Structure formats: structure tokens, C-alpha cells
Amino acid sequence: MALRDACAELTAPLIEVHISNVYAREDFRHHSYLSPVATG
């Protein structure tokens, strides 16, 4: 995924924020591709 690869190359901290409870939504929203490369 190009966005994940670009985020992995960042030297600044990357913070992933959700404005809704993703676990209360559809199953496909339960997995984040950016979390492994996010700082917090």
C-alpha cells in the first residue's frame, strides 16, 4: 500500500487518530494498515 510505505519513511512522529470506535463498526474497519508504522 503506497500510503503505508510513505508513512513508514517519515522521520517525524506519526500519530493515528480515529474519531469513531472502529471496533463498533464493520469488520473490515477493525484492521489498520497504518498502526504498525505509527508512533502513537
Coordinates of C-alpha atoms in Angstrom, one line a residue:
M1 CA 0.0 0.0 0.0
A2 CA 1.6 3.3 -1.1
L3 CA 0.3 5.4 1.8
R4 CA 1.6 3.0 4.4
D5 CA 5.0 2.9 2.7
A6 CA 5.2 6.7 2.5
C7 CA 4.3 6.9 6.2
A8 CA 7.0 4.4 7.1
E9 CA 9.6 6.7 5.5
L10 CA 8.6 9.7 7.7
T11 CA 11.2 10.9 10.2
A12 CA 8.6 12.9 12.2
P13 CA 6.3 11.1 14.6
L14 CA 3.1 9.8 13.0
I15 CA 0.0 9.6 15.3
E16 CA -3.0 7.7 14.2
V17 CA -6.3 9.2 15.5
H18 CA -9.8 7.7 15.0
I19 CA -12.9 9.9 15.6
S20 CA -15.1 6.9 15.9
N21 CA -14.9 3.5 17.6
V22 CA -13.7 1.3 14.7
Y23 CA -14.4 -1.9 16.7
A24 CA -18.1 -0.9 16.9
R25 CA -18.3 -0.7 13.1
E26 CA -17.9 -3.1 10.2
D27 CA -15.4 -6.0 10.5
F28 CA -13.2 -4.7 7.7
R29 CA -12.5 -1.5 9.8
H30 CA -11.0 -3.5 12.6
H31 CA -7.6 -3.7 11.0
S32 CA -5.4 -0.7 10.4
Y33 CA -2.6 -0.7 7.8
L34 CA -1.0 2.4 9.4
S35 CA -0.9 1.3 13.0
P36 CA 2.3 -0.7 12.6
V37 CA 4.2 2.3 11.4
A38 CA 2.5 4.9 13.6
T39 CA 4.3 6.2 16.7
G40 CA 1.1 6.6 18.8

